[in-house]
Amino acid sequence: MPIALYALAIGGFGIGLTEFVIAGLLPEVAADFHVTEAVAGGLISGYALAVAVGAIALTAALGRVDRRHALLGLMVLFIAGNVLSAIAPNYALMMLGRILAALCHGAFFGIGSVVAADLVPAEKKAAAISIMFGGLTVANVLGVPLGTFLGQAAGWRSTFWAIAVIGVLALAGIAALTPATPARAGGSLLGEFRVFANRQVWLSIVVTILGYGGMFGAFSYMAYTLTGVSGFSAGAVPWLLIVFGLGLFFGNIAGGRAADRNLPVTLIVLLAGLSGVLAVFALTAGNQIAAVAGLLLMGGFGFATVPGLQMRILGHAEQAPTLASGANIAAFNVGNAFGAWLGGLTISAGLGYRAPLWAGAAVTVGALLVYLLATRLPGGEFAARRPLAAAAH
Protein backbone atom coordinates (compact mmCIF):
# COMPACT_ATOMS: atom_id res chain seq x y z
CA MET A 1 0.00 0.00 0.00
CA PRO A 2 1.27 3.57 -0.74
CA ILE A 3 2.93 5.23 2.23
CA ALA A 4 0.74 8.31 1.68
CA LEU A 5 -2.15 6.29 3.15
CA TYR A 6 -0.38 6.25 6.50
CA ALA A 7 -0.03 10.04 6.46
CA LEU A 8 -3.81 10.16 6.07
CA ALA A 9 -4.12 7.63 8.91
CA ILE A 10 -2.10 9.92 11.22
CA GLY A 11 -4.57 12.70 10.44
CA GLY A 12 -7.42 10.30 11.16
CA PHE A 13 -5.78 9.36 14.45
CA GLY A 14 -5.56 13.00 15.55
CA ILE A 15 -9.14 13.70 14.53
CA GLY A 16 -10.42 10.60 16.30
CA LEU A 17 -8.51 11.56 19.41
CA THR A 18 -9.88 15.09 19.54
CA GLU A 19 -13.42 13.77 19.04
CA PHE A 20 -13.43 11.11 21.75
CA VAL A 21 -10.86 12.05 24.40
CA ILE A 22 -12.94 14.95 25.72
CA ALA A 23 -15.38 12.44 27.28
CA GLY A 24 -12.67 11.28 29.70
CA LEU A 25 -11.66 14.83 30.57
CA LEU A 26 -15.08 16.41 31.15
CA PRO A 27 -14.77 16.56 34.96
CA GLU A 28 -11.47 18.46 34.72
CA VAL A 29 -12.77 20.80 32.01
CA ALA A 30 -16.00 21.47 33.92
CA ALA A 31 -14.08 22.27 37.11
CA ASP A 32 -11.64 24.57 35.30
CA PHE A 33 -14.39 26.60 33.59
CA HIS A 34 -16.76 26.43 36.61
CA VAL A 35 -19.62 24.89 34.62
CA THR A 36 -21.73 21.84 35.29
CA GLU A 37 -20.83 18.54 33.65
CA ALA A 38 -24.03 18.80 31.61
CA VAL A 39 -22.86 22.13 30.19
CA ALA A 40 -19.39 20.70 29.62
CA GLY A 41 -21.06 17.89 27.71
CA GLY A 42 -22.01 20.49 25.12
CA LEU A 43 -18.41 20.28 23.97
CA ILE A 44 -19.28 16.78 22.70
CA SER A 45 -22.65 17.52 21.08
CA GLY A 46 -21.39 20.82 19.64
CA TYR A 47 -18.52 18.94 18.03
CA ALA A 48 -20.85 16.35 16.50
CA LEU A 49 -23.13 18.99 14.98
CA ALA A 50 -20.17 20.88 13.53
CA VAL A 51 -18.89 17.64 11.98
CA ALA A 52 -22.16 17.16 10.11
CA VAL A 53 -22.16 20.76 8.87
CA GLY A 54 -18.51 20.74 7.83
CA ALA A 55 -18.81 17.38 6.12
CA ILE A 56 -21.09 18.86 3.48
CA ALA A 57 -20.39 22.61 3.52
CA LEU A 58 -16.58 22.48 3.53
CA THR A 59 -16.42 19.50 1.20
CA ALA A 60 -18.62 21.36 -1.29
CA ALA A 61 -16.60 24.57 -0.91
CA LEU A 62 -13.35 22.70 -1.57
CA GLY A 63 -14.67 20.75 -4.53
CA ARG A 64 -12.66 22.81 -7.04
CA VAL A 65 -9.44 22.79 -5.00
CA ASP A 66 -6.52 20.41 -5.48
CA ARG A 67 -7.33 17.62 -3.00
CA ARG A 68 -3.87 17.66 -1.42
CA HIS A 69 -4.15 21.41 -0.87
CA ALA A 70 -7.63 20.89 0.57
CA LEU A 71 -6.35 18.29 3.04
CA LEU A 72 -3.48 20.57 4.06
CA GLY A 73 -5.86 23.46 4.66
CA LEU A 74 -8.14 21.23 6.73
CA MET A 75 -5.21 20.08 8.88
CA VAL A 76 -4.23 23.73 9.48
CA LEU A 77 -7.80 24.36 10.65
CA PHE A 78 -7.61 21.26 12.85
CA ILE A 79 -4.34 22.39 14.45
CA ALA A 80 -5.72 25.90 15.04
CA GLY A 81 -8.85 24.49 16.70
CA ASN A 82 -6.86 22.33 19.09
CA VAL A 83 -4.38 25.11 19.94
CA LEU A 84 -7.36 27.36 20.74
CA SER A 85 -8.81 24.59 22.91
CA ALA A 86 -5.48 24.26 24.73
CA ILE A 87 -5.21 27.98 25.54
CA ALA A 88 -8.93 28.80 25.91
CA PRO A 89 -9.45 31.05 28.96
CA ASN A 90 -13.18 30.35 29.10
CA TYR A 91 -15.87 27.91 27.99
CA ALA A 92 -16.99 29.96 24.99
CA LEU A 93 -13.54 29.96 23.40
CA MET A 94 -13.12 26.28 24.21
CA MET A 95 -16.36 25.63 22.32
CA LEU A 96 -15.08 27.71 19.40
CA GLY A 97 -11.90 25.64 19.33
CA ARG A 98 -13.93 22.44 19.32
CA ILE A 99 -16.11 23.70 16.46
CA LEU A 100 -13.08 24.73 14.38
CA ALA A 101 -11.53 21.28 14.82
CA ALA A 102 -14.84 19.57 14.10
CA LEU A 103 -15.48 21.45 10.86
CA CYS A 104 -12.48 19.76 9.29
CA HIS A 105 -13.48 16.28 10.53
CA GLY A 106 -16.10 15.32 7.98
CA ALA A 107 -14.39 17.08 5.07
CA PHE A 108 -11.05 15.41 5.90
CA PHE A 109 -12.52 11.92 5.88
CA GLY A 110 -14.74 12.72 2.90
CA ILE A 111 -11.92 14.09 0.74
CA GLY A 112 -9.41 11.64 2.23
CA SER A 113 -11.60 8.68 1.22
CA VAL A 114 -11.46 9.81 -2.42
CA VAL A 115 -7.70 10.43 -2.25
CA ALA A 116 -7.09 7.02 -0.63
CA ALA A 117 -9.20 5.25 -3.26
CA ASP A 118 -7.37 7.06 -6.07
CA LEU A 119 -3.97 5.94 -4.77
CA VAL A 120 -4.60 2.24 -5.45
CA PRO A 121 -6.07 -0.01 -8.17
CA ALA A 122 -9.79 -0.81 -8.17
CA GLU A 123 -9.44 -4.12 -6.34
CA LYS A 124 -7.79 -2.43 -3.33
CA LYS A 125 -9.89 0.72 -2.91
CA ALA A 126 -11.90 -0.37 0.15
CA ALA A 127 -8.72 -1.66 1.84
CA ALA A 128 -7.06 1.71 1.20
CA ILE A 129 -10.01 3.55 2.74
CA SER A 130 -9.84 1.20 5.74
CA ILE A 131 -6.20 2.19 6.33
CA MET A 132 -7.16 5.85 6.56
CA PHE A 133 -10.02 5.03 8.94
CA GLY A 134 -7.58 2.79 10.82
CA GLY A 135 -6.19 5.94 12.41
CA LEU A 136 -9.63 6.60 13.85
CA THR A 137 -9.83 3.10 15.32
CA VAL A 138 -6.33 3.30 16.83
CA ALA A 139 -7.41 6.55 18.46
CA ASN A 140 -10.14 4.59 20.26
CA VAL A 141 -7.89 1.68 21.26
CA LEU A 142 -4.79 3.55 22.41
CA GLY A 143 -5.19 7.29 21.93
CA VAL A 144 -8.19 7.92 24.16
CA PRO A 145 -6.86 6.01 27.23
CA LEU A 146 -3.40 7.59 26.84
CA GLY A 147 -4.84 11.03 26.17
CA THR A 148 -7.06 10.77 29.22
CA PHE A 149 -4.13 9.65 31.36
CA LEU A 150 -1.99 12.56 30.09
CA GLY A 151 -4.78 15.04 30.77
CA GLN A 152 -5.33 13.75 34.29
CA ALA A 153 -1.60 13.70 35.07
CA ALA A 154 -0.47 16.97 33.45
CA GLY A 155 -3.71 18.92 33.09
CA TRP A 156 -6.37 18.58 30.43
CA ARG A 157 -4.77 21.30 28.29
CA SER A 158 -1.71 19.11 27.76
CA THR A 159 -3.83 16.62 25.85
CA PHE A 160 -4.93 19.25 23.35
CA TRP A 161 -1.34 20.43 22.90
CA ALA A 162 -0.40 16.82 22.15
CA ILE A 163 -3.23 16.54 19.61
CA ALA A 164 -2.01 19.74 17.93
CA VAL A 165 1.45 18.17 17.59
CA ILE A 166 -0.12 15.09 15.98
CA GLY A 167 -1.85 17.46 13.57
CA VAL A 168 1.51 19.01 12.64
CA LEU A 169 2.93 15.53 11.94
CA ALA A 170 -0.04 14.70 9.73
CA LEU A 171 0.31 18.03 7.94
CA ALA A 172 3.97 17.33 7.18
CA GLY A 173 3.23 13.78 6.04
CA ILE A 174 0.42 14.80 3.71
CA ALA A 175 2.53 17.63 2.25
CA ALA A 176 5.46 15.31 1.60
CA LEU A 177 3.71 12.11 0.50
CA THR A 178 0.30 12.84 -1.00
CA PRO A 179 0.36 13.50 -4.76
CA ALA A 180 -1.21 16.65 -6.17
CA THR A 181 -4.65 16.19 -7.70
CA PRO A 182 -5.74 18.86 -10.20
CA ALA A 183 -9.04 20.50 -9.37
CA ARG A 184 -12.02 19.07 -11.24
CA ALA A 185 -12.51 21.16 -14.39
CA GLY A 186 -15.82 22.55 -15.56
CA GLY A 187 -19.22 22.23 -13.98
CA SER A 188 -20.57 24.22 -11.07
CA LEU A 189 -21.32 23.82 -7.40
CA LEU A 190 -24.98 23.39 -8.29
CA GLY A 191 -23.94 20.67 -10.70
CA GLU A 192 -22.10 18.90 -7.88
CA PHE A 193 -25.25 18.95 -5.76
CA ARG A 194 -27.15 17.22 -8.57
CA VAL A 195 -25.54 14.04 -7.31
CA PHE A 196 -28.32 14.04 -4.70
CA ALA A 197 -30.86 13.53 -7.46
CA ASN A 198 -29.57 9.95 -7.62
CA ARG A 199 -31.86 7.73 -5.55
CA GLN A 200 -29.03 5.28 -4.89
CA VAL A 201 -26.97 8.03 -3.22
CA TRP A 202 -29.82 8.72 -0.79
CA LEU A 203 -30.36 5.04 -0.13
CA SER A 204 -26.66 4.68 0.66
CA ILE A 205 -26.95 7.56 3.13
CA VAL A 206 -30.00 5.98 4.80
CA VAL A 207 -28.18 2.64 5.14
CA THR A 208 -25.24 4.46 6.74
CA ILE A 209 -27.48 6.31 9.21
CA LEU A 210 -29.35 3.17 10.26
CA GLY A 211 -26.43 0.74 10.18
CA TYR A 212 -24.00 2.91 12.12
CA GLY A 213 -26.77 4.40 14.27
CA GLY A 214 -27.79 0.94 15.46
CA MET A 215 -24.30 0.19 16.69
CA PHE A 216 -23.60 3.63 18.17
CA GLY A 217 -26.96 3.83 19.92
CA ALA A 218 -26.13 0.64 21.79
CA PHE A 219 -22.59 1.82 22.50
CA SER A 220 -23.71 5.23 23.85
CA TYR A 221 -25.21 3.61 26.96
CA MET A 222 -22.72 0.77 27.26
CA ALA A 223 -21.37 2.01 30.61
CA TYR A 224 -24.86 1.60 32.09
CA THR A 225 -25.27 -1.85 30.53
CA LEU A 226 -21.90 -3.04 31.80
CA THR A 227 -22.42 -1.78 35.35
CA GLY A 228 -26.19 -2.17 35.70
CA VAL A 229 -26.65 -5.50 33.90
CA SER A 230 -23.28 -7.23 33.59
CA GLY A 231 -22.21 -6.31 37.13
CA PHE A 232 -18.83 -4.72 36.35
CA SER A 233 -17.51 -1.92 38.54
CA ALA A 234 -17.40 1.61 37.16
CA GLY A 235 -13.60 1.51 37.32
CA ALA A 236 -13.53 -1.44 34.91
CA VAL A 237 -15.49 0.34 32.19
CA PRO A 238 -12.59 2.27 30.56
CA TRP A 239 -10.58 -0.93 30.24
CA LEU A 240 -13.56 -2.83 28.88
CA LEU A 241 -14.05 -0.16 26.22
CA ILE A 242 -10.56 -0.94 24.95
CA VAL A 243 -12.00 -4.34 23.99
CA PHE A 244 -14.61 -2.49 21.93
CA GLY A 245 -11.81 -0.44 20.35
CA LEU A 246 -9.94 -3.59 19.39
CA GLY A 247 -13.08 -4.78 17.66
CA LEU A 248 -13.22 -1.50 15.73
CA PHE A 249 -9.59 -1.84 14.66
CA PHE A 250 -9.70 -5.41 13.38
CA GLY A 251 -13.22 -5.07 11.99
CA ASN A 252 -12.16 -2.06 9.94
CA ILE A 253 -9.28 -3.98 8.35
CA ALA A 254 -11.31 -7.13 7.68
CA GLY A 255 -14.27 -5.15 6.36
CA GLY A 256 -12.10 -3.28 3.88
CA ARG A 257 -10.57 -6.45 2.49
CA ALA A 258 -13.93 -8.21 2.26
CA ALA A 259 -15.57 -5.25 0.51
CA ASP A 260 -12.86 -5.30 -2.14
CA ARG A 261 -13.66 -8.95 -2.86
CA ASN A 262 -17.45 -8.60 -2.97
CA LEU A 263 -19.11 -5.41 -1.80
CA PRO A 264 -22.80 -6.40 -1.76
CA VAL A 265 -22.31 -9.75 -0.04
CA THR A 266 -19.99 -8.09 2.50
CA LEU A 267 -22.56 -5.46 3.45
CA ILE A 268 -25.38 -7.99 3.67
CA VAL A 269 -23.36 -10.33 5.90
CA LEU A 270 -22.06 -7.52 8.12
CA LEU A 271 -25.43 -5.82 8.63
CA ALA A 272 -27.12 -9.14 9.36
CA GLY A 273 -24.26 -10.15 11.63
CA LEU A 274 -24.33 -6.85 13.52
CA SER A 275 -28.06 -7.11 14.21
CA GLY A 276 -27.54 -10.68 15.44
CA VAL A 277 -24.63 -9.69 17.66
CA LEU A 278 -26.65 -6.88 19.26
CA ALA A 279 -29.61 -9.18 19.90
CA VAL A 280 -27.45 -11.94 21.44
CA PHE A 281 -25.59 -9.32 23.51
CA ALA A 282 -28.94 -8.11 24.86
CA LEU A 283 -29.88 -11.67 25.83
CA THR A 284 -26.54 -12.54 27.46
CA ALA A 285 -25.47 -9.19 28.94
CA GLY A 286 -25.91 -10.58 32.45
CA ASN A 287 -22.92 -12.86 31.93
CA GLN A 288 -19.60 -11.01 32.15
CA ILE A 289 -17.70 -13.27 29.74
CA ALA A 290 -20.50 -12.98 27.19
CA ALA A 291 -20.55 -9.20 27.67
CA VAL A 292 -16.84 -8.92 26.87
CA ALA A 293 -17.33 -11.06 23.76
CA GLY A 294 -20.33 -8.94 22.81
CA LEU A 295 -18.29 -5.75 23.08
CA LEU A 296 -15.57 -7.14 20.82
CA LEU A 297 -18.02 -8.42 18.20
CA MET A 298 -20.16 -5.29 18.30
CA GLY A 299 -17.14 -3.13 17.54
CA GLY A 300 -15.89 -5.57 14.91
CA PHE A 301 -19.10 -5.94 12.94
CA GLY A 302 -20.08 -2.29 13.43
CA PHE A 303 -16.92 -0.70 12.04
CA ALA A 304 -16.35 -3.39 9.41
CA THR A 305 -19.25 -1.80 7.52
CA VAL A 306 -17.50 1.59 7.19
CA PRO A 307 -15.17 0.95 4.19
CA GLY A 308 -17.96 -0.78 2.27
CA LEU A 309 -20.47 1.98 3.00
CA GLN A 310 -17.98 4.58 1.75
CA MET A 311 -17.21 2.50 -1.33
CA ARG A 312 -20.90 2.13 -2.19
CA ILE A 313 -21.66 5.84 -2.20
CA LEU A 314 -18.50 6.56 -4.20
CA GLY A 315 -19.61 4.01 -6.76
CA HIS A 316 -22.97 5.75 -7.21
CA ALA A 317 -21.60 9.31 -7.29
CA GLU A 318 -18.87 9.27 -9.89
CA GLN A 319 -19.75 12.79 -11.07
CA ALA A 320 -19.22 14.27 -7.57
CA PRO A 321 -17.46 11.65 -5.42
CA THR A 322 -15.93 14.08 -2.95
CA LEU A 323 -19.22 15.77 -2.06
CA ALA A 324 -21.04 12.44 -1.79
CA SER A 325 -18.25 11.02 0.36
CA GLY A 326 -18.51 14.02 2.69
CA ALA A 327 -22.27 13.60 2.86
CA ASN A 328 -21.80 9.99 3.93
CA ILE A 329 -19.41 11.09 6.69
CA ALA A 330 -22.16 13.46 7.84
CA ALA A 331 -24.53 10.49 7.73
CA PHE A 332 -22.32 8.57 10.18
CA ASN A 333 -22.66 11.46 12.64
CA VAL A 334 -26.41 11.76 12.06
CA GLY A 335 -26.54 8.03 12.82
CA ASN A 336 -24.60 8.65 16.03
CA ALA A 337 -27.11 11.28 17.15
CA PHE A 338 -30.15 9.24 16.07
CA GLY A 339 -28.91 6.06 17.74
CA ALA A 340 -28.09 7.83 21.00
CA TRP A 341 -31.50 9.56 20.99
CA LEU A 342 -33.36 6.30 20.39
CA GLY A 343 -31.36 4.43 23.01
CA GLY A 344 -32.10 7.21 25.50
CA LEU A 345 -35.81 6.93 24.76
CA THR A 346 -35.80 3.24 25.60
CA ILE A 347 -34.13 3.87 28.94
CA SER A 348 -36.45 6.80 29.74
CA ALA A 349 -39.39 4.51 29.00
CA GLY A 350 -38.22 2.22 31.80
CA LEU A 351 -37.21 -0.66 29.53
CA GLY A 352 -33.88 -1.18 31.28
CA TYR A 353 -30.25 -1.04 30.25
CA ARG A 354 -30.52 -3.92 27.79
CA ALA A 355 -33.04 -1.93 25.77
CA PRO A 356 -30.52 0.15 23.74
CA LEU A 357 -29.07 -3.14 22.47
CA TRP A 358 -32.49 -4.32 21.33
CA ALA A 359 -33.19 -0.94 19.73
CA GLY A 360 -29.82 -1.10 17.98
CA ALA A 361 -30.57 -4.57 16.65
CA ALA A 362 -33.93 -3.39 15.28
CA VAL A 363 -32.42 -0.31 13.62
CA THR A 364 -29.69 -2.42 12.03
CA VAL A 365 -32.32 -4.79 10.62
CA GLY A 366 -33.86 -1.67 9.09
CA ALA A 367 -30.50 -0.84 7.49
CA LEU A 368 -30.29 -4.36 6.04
CA LEU A 369 -33.80 -4.14 4.59
CA VAL A 370 -33.11 -0.75 3.00
CA TYR A 371 -29.88 -2.08 1.52
CA LEU A 372 -31.57 -5.17 0.10
CA LEU A 373 -34.19 -2.91 -1.47
CA ALA A 374 -31.50 -0.61 -2.89
CA THR A 375 -29.65 -3.46 -4.56
CA ARG A 376 -32.76 -4.41 -6.53
CA LEU A 377 -33.86 -0.95 -7.63
CA PRO A 378 -32.56 0.58 -10.90
CA GLY A 379 -28.84 1.21 -10.54
CA GLY A 380 -28.54 -1.28 -7.68
CA GLU A 381 -26.03 -4.09 -7.50
CA PHE A 382 -28.48 -6.85 -8.42
CA ALA A 383 -30.92 -4.85 -10.56
CA ALA A 384 -29.43 -6.03 -13.87
CA ARG A 385 -29.07 -9.61 -12.62
CA ARG A 386 -25.32 -9.36 -13.06
CA PRO A 387 -23.04 -12.14 -11.78
CA LEU A 388 -22.30 -11.62 -8.10
CA ALA A 389 -18.57 -11.09 -8.67
CA ALA A 390 -19.27 -8.36 -11.20
CA ALA A 391 -21.61 -6.61 -8.76
CA ALA A 392 -18.76 -6.13 -6.31
CA HIS A 393 -17.18 -3.27 -8.26
XYZ file of C-alpha atoms in Angstrom:
393
model
C 0.000 0.000 0.000
C 1.268 3.565 -0.742
C 2.929 5.229 2.234
C 0.739 8.305 1.683
C -2.149 6.289 3.152
C -0.379 6.250 6.499
C -0.032 10.039 6.463
C -3.809 10.160 6.068
C -4.124 7.635 8.913
C -2.102 9.918 11.215
C -4.565 12.696 10.438
C -7.417 10.298 11.163
C -5.776 9.362 14.455
C -5.559 12.995 15.553
C -9.136 13.702 14.532
C -10.424 10.595 16.300
C -8.508 11.562 19.408
C -9.885 15.093 19.544
C -13.419 13.766 19.043
C -13.433 11.107 21.754
C -10.858 12.050 24.402
C -12.939 14.947 25.719
C -15.375 12.443 27.279
C -12.674 11.276 29.696
C -11.657 14.833 30.574
C -15.081 16.405 31.147
C -14.774 16.556 34.961
C -11.468 18.461 34.725
C -12.767 20.795 32.009
C -15.998 21.474 33.918
C -14.081 22.272 37.112
C -11.642 24.573 35.302
C -14.387 26.595 33.592
C -16.763 26.435 36.609
C -19.615 24.886 34.624
C -21.735 21.838 35.287
C -20.827 18.541 33.651
C -24.028 18.797 31.610
C -22.860 22.131 30.194
C -19.391 20.704 29.621
C -21.060 17.888 27.706
C -22.014 20.490 25.121
C -18.405 20.279 23.972
C -19.276 16.779 22.698
C -22.646 17.525 21.083
C -21.386 20.819 19.635
C -18.518 18.941 18.027
C -20.846 16.346 16.499
C -23.131 18.993 14.983
C -20.168 20.878 13.531
C -18.889 17.638 11.976
C -22.165 17.157 10.107
C -22.157 20.762 8.868
C -18.510 20.742 7.831
C -18.808 17.381 6.121
C -21.093 18.862 3.476
C -20.394 22.612 3.517
C -16.581 22.477 3.532
C -16.424 19.497 1.204
C -18.617 21.360 -1.290
C -16.597 24.569 -0.911
C -13.348 22.698 -1.569
C -14.672 20.747 -4.531
C -12.661 22.811 -7.035
C -9.437 22.789 -4.997
C -6.516 20.408 -5.482
C -7.327 17.617 -3.003
C -3.872 17.662 -1.417
C -4.150 21.412 -0.870
C -7.627 20.892 0.567
C -6.351 18.287 3.036
C -3.477 20.567 4.057
C -5.864 23.459 4.656
C -8.136 21.230 6.726
C -5.206 20.078 8.876
C -4.229 23.725 9.484
C -7.804 24.363 10.655
C -7.607 21.258 12.851
C -4.343 22.395 14.446
C -5.723 25.901 15.036
C -8.851 24.486 16.702
C -6.856 22.333 19.094
C -4.385 25.109 19.940
C -7.357 27.359 20.735
C -8.812 24.591 22.910
C -5.481 24.258 24.726
C -5.214 27.982 25.540
C -8.929 28.805 25.907
C -9.445 31.047 28.958
C -13.183 30.348 29.097
C -15.867 27.907 27.989
C -16.986 29.957 24.989
C -13.535 29.963 23.398
C -13.124 26.283 24.214
C -16.364 25.628 22.319
C -15.081 27.705 19.398
C -11.900 25.639 19.328
C -13.934 22.437 19.321
C -16.112 23.698 16.461
C -13.079 24.726 14.382
C -11.531 21.280 14.822
C -14.845 19.574 14.095
C -15.481 21.452 10.862
C -12.478 19.758 9.291
C -13.478 16.280 10.532
C -16.096 15.322 7.976
C -14.392 17.082 5.074
C -11.055 15.415 5.903
C -12.523 11.917 5.876
C -14.738 12.718 2.896
C -11.915 14.086 0.742
C -9.411 11.639 2.229
C -11.599 8.680 1.219
C -11.460 9.805 -2.416
C -7.703 10.427 -2.246
C -7.091 7.022 -0.633
C -9.198 5.249 -3.258
C -7.371 7.059 -6.073
C -3.965 5.935 -4.774
C -4.599 2.241 -5.454
C -6.067 -0.005 -8.169
C -9.789 -0.806 -8.170
C -9.436 -4.117 -6.341
C -7.788 -2.435 -3.329
C -9.885 0.718 -2.909
C -11.897 -0.369 0.149
C -8.724 -1.655 1.838
C -7.059 1.709 1.199
C -10.015 3.547 2.739
C -9.845 1.205 5.736
C -6.197 2.190 6.335
C -7.158 5.851 6.562
C -10.025 5.029 8.936
C -7.577 2.793 10.821
C -6.187 5.941 12.410
C -9.630 6.604 13.851
C -9.834 3.097 15.315
C -6.328 3.300 16.827
C -7.411 6.548 18.464
C -10.139 4.589 20.257
C -7.893 1.684 21.257
C -4.787 3.553 22.408
C -5.195 7.291 21.933
C -8.186 7.917 24.163
C -6.861 6.011 27.226
C -3.395 7.586 26.842
C -4.838 11.032 26.175
C -7.063 10.773 29.222
C -4.133 9.646 31.355
C -1.995 12.560 30.091
C -4.777 15.043 30.771
C -5.332 13.746 34.289
C -1.601 13.697 35.073
C -0.474 16.965 33.450
C -3.705 18.920 33.094
C -6.372 18.578 30.427
C -4.768 21.300 28.289
C -1.707 19.114 27.763
C -3.835 16.618 25.851
C -4.930 19.245 23.347
C -1.337 20.427 22.900
C -0.399 16.818 22.150
C -3.225 16.542 19.610
C -2.008 19.743 17.928
C 1.455 18.167 17.591
C -0.122 15.092 15.983
C -1.850 17.459 13.570
C 1.509 19.008 12.644
C 2.935 15.527 11.942
C -0.044 14.703 9.729
C 0.308 18.031 7.936
C 3.969 17.334 7.178
C 3.230 13.777 6.042
C 0.419 14.805 3.711
C 2.530 17.629 2.247
C 5.459 15.310 1.601
C 3.715 12.110 0.504
C 0.304 12.837 -0.999
C 0.359 13.499 -4.756
C -1.214 16.647 -6.170
C -4.648 16.188 -7.699
C -5.738 18.861 -10.198
C -9.035 20.504 -9.374
C -12.018 19.073 -11.238
C -12.506 21.157 -14.386
C -15.823 22.550 -15.559
C -19.218 22.232 -13.979
C -20.574 24.220 -11.071
C -21.321 23.820 -7.400
C -24.976 23.388 -8.294
C -23.940 20.668 -10.697
C -22.098 18.904 -7.884
C -25.248 18.954 -5.759
C -27.150 17.225 -8.567
C -25.537 14.036 -7.307
C -28.315 14.038 -4.700
C -30.860 13.530 -7.459
C -29.574 9.951 -7.620
C -31.862 7.734 -5.555
C -29.030 5.280 -4.888
C -26.974 8.029 -3.219
C -29.820 8.725 -0.790
C -30.362 5.042 -0.133
C -26.657 4.678 0.657
C -26.946 7.561 3.130
C -29.996 5.977 4.801
C -28.180 2.638 5.138
C -25.242 4.460 6.743
C -27.483 6.311 9.205
C -29.346 3.175 10.256
C -26.428 0.737 10.175
C -24.003 2.905 12.119
C -26.765 4.399 14.270
C -27.788 0.942 15.458
C -24.300 0.191 16.687
C -23.603 3.627 18.175
C -26.961 3.826 19.918
C -26.133 0.639 21.792
C -22.594 1.821 22.499
C -23.709 5.229 23.848
C -25.210 3.606 26.960
C -22.723 0.767 27.262
C -21.370 2.008 30.605
C -24.860 1.601 32.094
C -25.271 -1.851 30.531
C -21.900 -3.043 31.796
C -22.420 -1.780 35.353
C -26.191 -2.173 35.704
C -26.652 -5.502 33.897
C -23.276 -7.225 33.590
C -22.206 -6.311 37.128
C -18.834 -4.716 36.347
C -17.506 -1.925 38.543
C -17.402 1.610 37.157
C -13.604 1.506 37.320
C -13.529 -1.442 34.913
C -15.492 0.336 32.189
C -12.587 2.270 30.560
C -10.581 -0.935 30.236
C -13.563 -2.832 28.877
C -14.054 -0.163 26.219
C -10.560 -0.939 24.947
C -11.999 -4.338 23.986
C -14.609 -2.494 21.933
C -11.814 -0.435 20.353
C -9.937 -3.590 19.389
C -13.076 -4.784 17.656
C -13.219 -1.501 15.728
C -9.587 -1.841 14.657
C -9.700 -5.409 13.379
C -13.222 -5.071 11.985
C -12.156 -2.063 9.939
C -9.277 -3.984 8.346
C -11.310 -7.129 7.679
C -14.271 -5.153 6.356
C -12.105 -3.283 3.878
C -10.568 -6.454 2.489
C -13.932 -8.212 2.257
C -15.574 -5.253 0.515
C -12.855 -5.303 -2.139
C -13.657 -8.945 -2.860
C -17.446 -8.603 -2.971
C -19.107 -5.413 -1.798
C -22.802 -6.401 -1.763
C -22.306 -9.747 -0.039
C -19.993 -8.091 2.503
C -22.559 -5.456 3.455
C -25.385 -7.995 3.667
C -23.356 -10.334 5.898
C -22.062 -7.517 8.116
C -25.427 -5.818 8.633
C -27.124 -9.143 9.356
C -24.257 -10.149 11.634
C -24.334 -6.845 13.524
C -28.064 -7.112 14.210
C -27.544 -10.683 15.435
C -24.627 -9.689 17.663
C -26.648 -6.880 19.262
C -29.611 -9.181 19.899
C -27.450 -11.940 21.441
C -25.591 -9.324 23.511
C -28.944 -8.113 24.864
C -29.883 -11.673 25.832
C -26.541 -12.537 27.460
C -25.467 -9.186 28.941
C -25.910 -10.578 32.454
C -22.920 -12.862 31.928
C -19.600 -11.009 32.155
C -17.696 -13.268 29.735
C -20.497 -12.984 27.192
C -20.551 -9.202 27.668
C -16.835 -8.915 26.869
C -17.334 -11.062 23.765
C -20.334 -8.939 22.807
C -18.292 -5.747 23.077
C -15.575 -7.139 20.824
C -18.020 -8.419 18.197
C -20.164 -5.291 18.297
C -17.142 -3.133 17.544
C -15.889 -5.570 14.912
C -19.104 -5.940 12.936
C -20.082 -2.285 13.428
C -16.918 -0.702 12.041
C -16.352 -3.395 9.413
C -19.245 -1.801 7.517
C -17.498 1.592 7.190
C -15.165 0.953 4.190
C -17.955 -0.782 2.273
C -20.472 1.976 2.995
C -17.984 4.576 1.754
C -17.215 2.502 -1.334
C -20.895 2.129 -2.194
C -21.658 5.837 -2.204
C -18.501 6.562 -4.200
C -19.610 4.010 -6.764
C -22.969 5.749 -7.205
C -21.600 9.308 -7.290
C -18.865 9.269 -9.895
C -19.753 12.794 -11.066
C -19.223 14.266 -7.571
C -17.465 11.645 -5.422
C -15.927 14.080 -2.951
C -19.217 15.766 -2.064
C -21.040 12.438 -1.794
C -18.253 11.022 0.362
C -18.507 14.022 2.689
C -22.268 13.603 2.863
C -21.798 9.992 3.934
C -19.409 11.094 6.693
C -22.158 13.460 7.842
C -24.534 10.488 7.733
C -22.318 8.574 10.175
C -22.658 11.465 12.644
C -26.407 11.756 12.064
C -26.538 8.034 12.815
C -24.605 8.647 16.031
C -27.115 11.279 17.147
C -30.153 9.238 16.074
C -28.913 6.059 17.738
C -28.087 7.831 21.000
C -31.503 9.558 20.987
C -33.362 6.300 20.389
C -31.363 4.431 23.012
C -32.100 7.206 25.498
C -35.810 6.932 24.758
C -35.805 3.238 25.599
C -34.129 3.873 28.940
C -36.448 6.801 29.739
C -39.386 4.510 29.000
C -38.215 2.218 31.801
C -37.212 -0.659 29.529
C -33.883 -1.185 31.276
C -30.248 -1.044 30.246
C -30.523 -3.922 27.789
C -33.042 -1.925 25.767
C -30.518 0.147 23.740
C -29.067 -3.138 22.467
C -32.493 -4.317 21.334
C -33.185 -0.939 19.734
C -29.817 -1.097 17.979
C -30.575 -4.569 16.649
C -33.931 -3.390 15.275
C -32.420 -0.315 13.621
C -29.685 -2.422 12.029
C -32.317 -4.793 10.619
C -33.861 -1.672 9.090
C -30.496 -0.842 7.492
C -30.290 -4.357 6.041
C -33.805 -4.141 4.586
C -33.107 -0.750 2.998
C -29.879 -2.080 1.524
C -31.567 -5.171 0.095
C -34.190 -2.910 -1.473
C -31.502 -0.606 -2.889
C -29.654 -3.465 -4.559
C -32.755 -4.412 -6.529
C -33.863 -0.945 -7.630
C -32.564 0.583 -10.901
C -28.841 1.208 -10.536
C -28.540 -1.279 -7.680
C -26.029 -4.093 -7.496
C -28.483 -6.849 -8.418
C -30.920 -4.850 -10.561
C -29.432 -6.027 -13.868
C -29.065 -9.612 -12.623
C -25.316 -9.364 -13.059
C -23.039 -12.138 -11.783
C -22.304 -11.615 -8.102
C -18.571 -11.093 -8.669
C -19.274 -8.358 -11.197
C -21.605 -6.609 -8.761
C -18.759 -6.125 -6.310
C -17.181 -3.267 -8.263
